[in-house]
Amino acid sequence: MIKHTVKKFSPGAGEGGNRGVQKNIVVIEGDGIGPEVTRQSVKVLNAIAERFNHEFSYSYFLMGAVAIDKTSNPLPDETIEASLNSDAILFGAIGHPKYDNDPTAKVRPEQGLLKLRKSLQLFANIRPVATYPSLQHLSPLKTKNIEDVDFVIFRELTGGIYFGKKEVNAENTVASDDCVYTREEIERIAHLAFKQAQLRRKKLTLVDKANVLETSRLWRKVVQEIAKEYKDVAVDFLFVDNAAMQIILNPKQFDVILTENMFGDIISDEASVISGSLGLLPSASIGKGAALFEPIHGSYPQAAGKDIANPLGSILSAAMLLDHFGLHKEAELIREAANWTLRNGFVTKDIDPVNFYFTSTIGELISDYVGGKIPGDINKANVELRKSTII
Ligand code: IPM
Ligand code: MG
């Protein structure tokens, strides 16, 4: 069951019953499989707009390797400008192998995403982790350990070691990256995480390395203070090395995990494989203005253009985007449609390498479902199935 319980994290978002909203969405398809998965989300959003009388307009901009190729800049100014003026950003994926193994490259695709996060002040990255009964056999963990796993990671996204002063000496023999946090940076994401915990199972775990790092000790201090304002939320603290272990040993224990930038990067990838497919998980990055929604998977260059990537991570990110607009009923319908495809075996190659459907077919099925166009007794034989030739 897809039951991401990230609830109403947009302050002021209306409760259901919205009719005819108008929104400007910036679409950044990005690299690798980014374009093909993002196109499925746009299809699904269009089906939602039609059914619920909303008007979504899309404008397309460049970021990542594709932007470097076309403009020599991983994040052209016009992408920043349009994003700042949008209601939300739907983003595909970033990265290209030609930059990965070249430590001397001066320009990298990922710089585009980091700069966009900073420019839009997207300080909170929210990644829900849930498991699905029909995919349990794909999880690297034992079934009994993953049933009912349902937690959400709040990762700080615009501070810490990612954005501290970077130095390398002239001889290229010594390098450093500063890790800096201010009280204000910790407070703003901590409040969001506590509010989310109040809407869920009322448990918050701060992941840090307070036995070693000064920044972690500041996180603990600030979170302990803020906890006094959320007396109904139980707070505990885990060192990141222990947290990495606990996520594998007993992921059910978590409800809301709050952590700094780099620890969040690492444990959220770790957590993402619990469900059985990295291709399924969505994320939201929110801040002061427009929010950004993206699947957590990378650009998967080997699959680019083959119509085999799993579009659910992107489509479920589009559901989070609708939640952010306060369109909860619409978001729920997308999750219901995604569950329906999984239950009925309409899955991509990552989930069933033998009997699989194309990326675009899944996108069409989900948009038909949300558009109310799927008959209850759908004849699977009419939906084109691909069979692997290497069986
Ligand atoms: C992520 C990614 C990025 C990060 C990269 C692409 C810069 O791994 O969104 O988790 O490290 O934040
Ligand atoms: Mg990452």
PDB file of C-alpha atoms and ligand atoms in Angstrom, residues 94-95 110-111 113-114 117 125 127 155 157 162 261 264-266 268-269 283 294-296, ligand 1:
ATOM      1  CA  ILE A  94      20.387  14.952 -12.519  1.00  0.00           C
ATOM      2  CA  GLY A  95      23.798  13.539 -13.404  1.00  0.00           C
ATOM      3  CA  GLU A 110      24.937  18.448  -9.535  1.00  0.00           C
ATOM      4  CA  GLN A 111      26.087  22.047  -8.973  1.00  0.00           C
ATOM      5  CA  LEU A 113      20.655  21.301  -8.180  1.00  0.00           C
ATOM      6  CA  LEU A 114      22.657  22.577  -5.209  1.00  0.00           C
ATOM      7  CA  ARG A 117      18.177  24.565  -3.578  1.00  0.00           C
ATOM      8  CA  ASN A 125      13.931  17.747   2.048  1.00  0.00           C
ATOM      9  CA  ARG A 127      11.324  11.733   1.965  1.00  0.00           C
ATOM     10  CA  ARG A 155      16.749  16.263   5.859  1.00  0.00           C
ATOM     11  CA  LEU A 157      19.106  20.785   2.659  1.00  0.00           C
ATOM     12  CA  TYR A 162      27.583  20.788   1.493  1.00  0.00           C
ATOM     13  CA  ASN A 261      22.291  17.612   5.271  1.00  0.00           C
ATOM     14  CA  GLY A 264      20.261  12.841   5.606  1.00  0.00           C
ATOM     15  CA  ASP A 265      21.714  12.255   2.157  1.00  0.00           C
ATOM     16  CA  ILE A 266      23.229   8.976   3.276  1.00  0.00           C
ATOM     17  CA  SER A 268      17.739   8.468   3.029  1.00  0.00           C
ATOM     18  CA  ASP A 269      19.376   6.408   0.276  1.00  0.00           C
ATOM     19  CA  SER A 283      10.413  13.550  -2.338  1.00  0.00           C
ATOM     20  CA  GLU A 294      11.418  14.976  -7.477  1.00  0.00           C
ATOM     21  CA  PRO A 295      11.780  11.206  -7.384  1.00  0.00           C
ATOM     22  CA  ILE A 296      14.663  10.177  -5.194  1.00  0.00           C
TER      23      ILE A 296
HETATM   24  C1  IPM B   1      20.190  13.883  -3.388  1.00  0.00           C
HETATM   25  C2  IPM B   1      21.394  13.780  -4.281  1.00  0.00           C
HETATM   26  C3  IPM B   1      22.100  15.125  -4.305  1.00  0.00           C
HETATM   27  C4  IPM B   1      22.603  15.395  -2.898  1.00  0.00           C
HETATM   28  C5  IPM B   1      23.230  15.238  -5.329  1.00  0.00           C
HETATM   29  C6  IPM B   1      22.742  14.947  -6.729  1.00  0.00           C
HETATM   30  C7  IPM B   1      23.903  16.590  -5.265  1.00  0.00           C
HETATM   31  O1  IPM B   1      22.213  12.745  -3.869  1.00  0.00           O
HETATM   32  O2  IPM B   1      19.285  14.686  -3.700  1.00  0.00           O
HETATM   33  O3  IPM B   1      20.130  13.181  -2.385  1.00  0.00           O
HETATM   34  O4  IPM B   1      23.668  14.925  -2.507  1.00  0.00           O
HETATM   35  O5  IPM B   1      21.912  16.103  -2.172  1.00  0.00           O
END
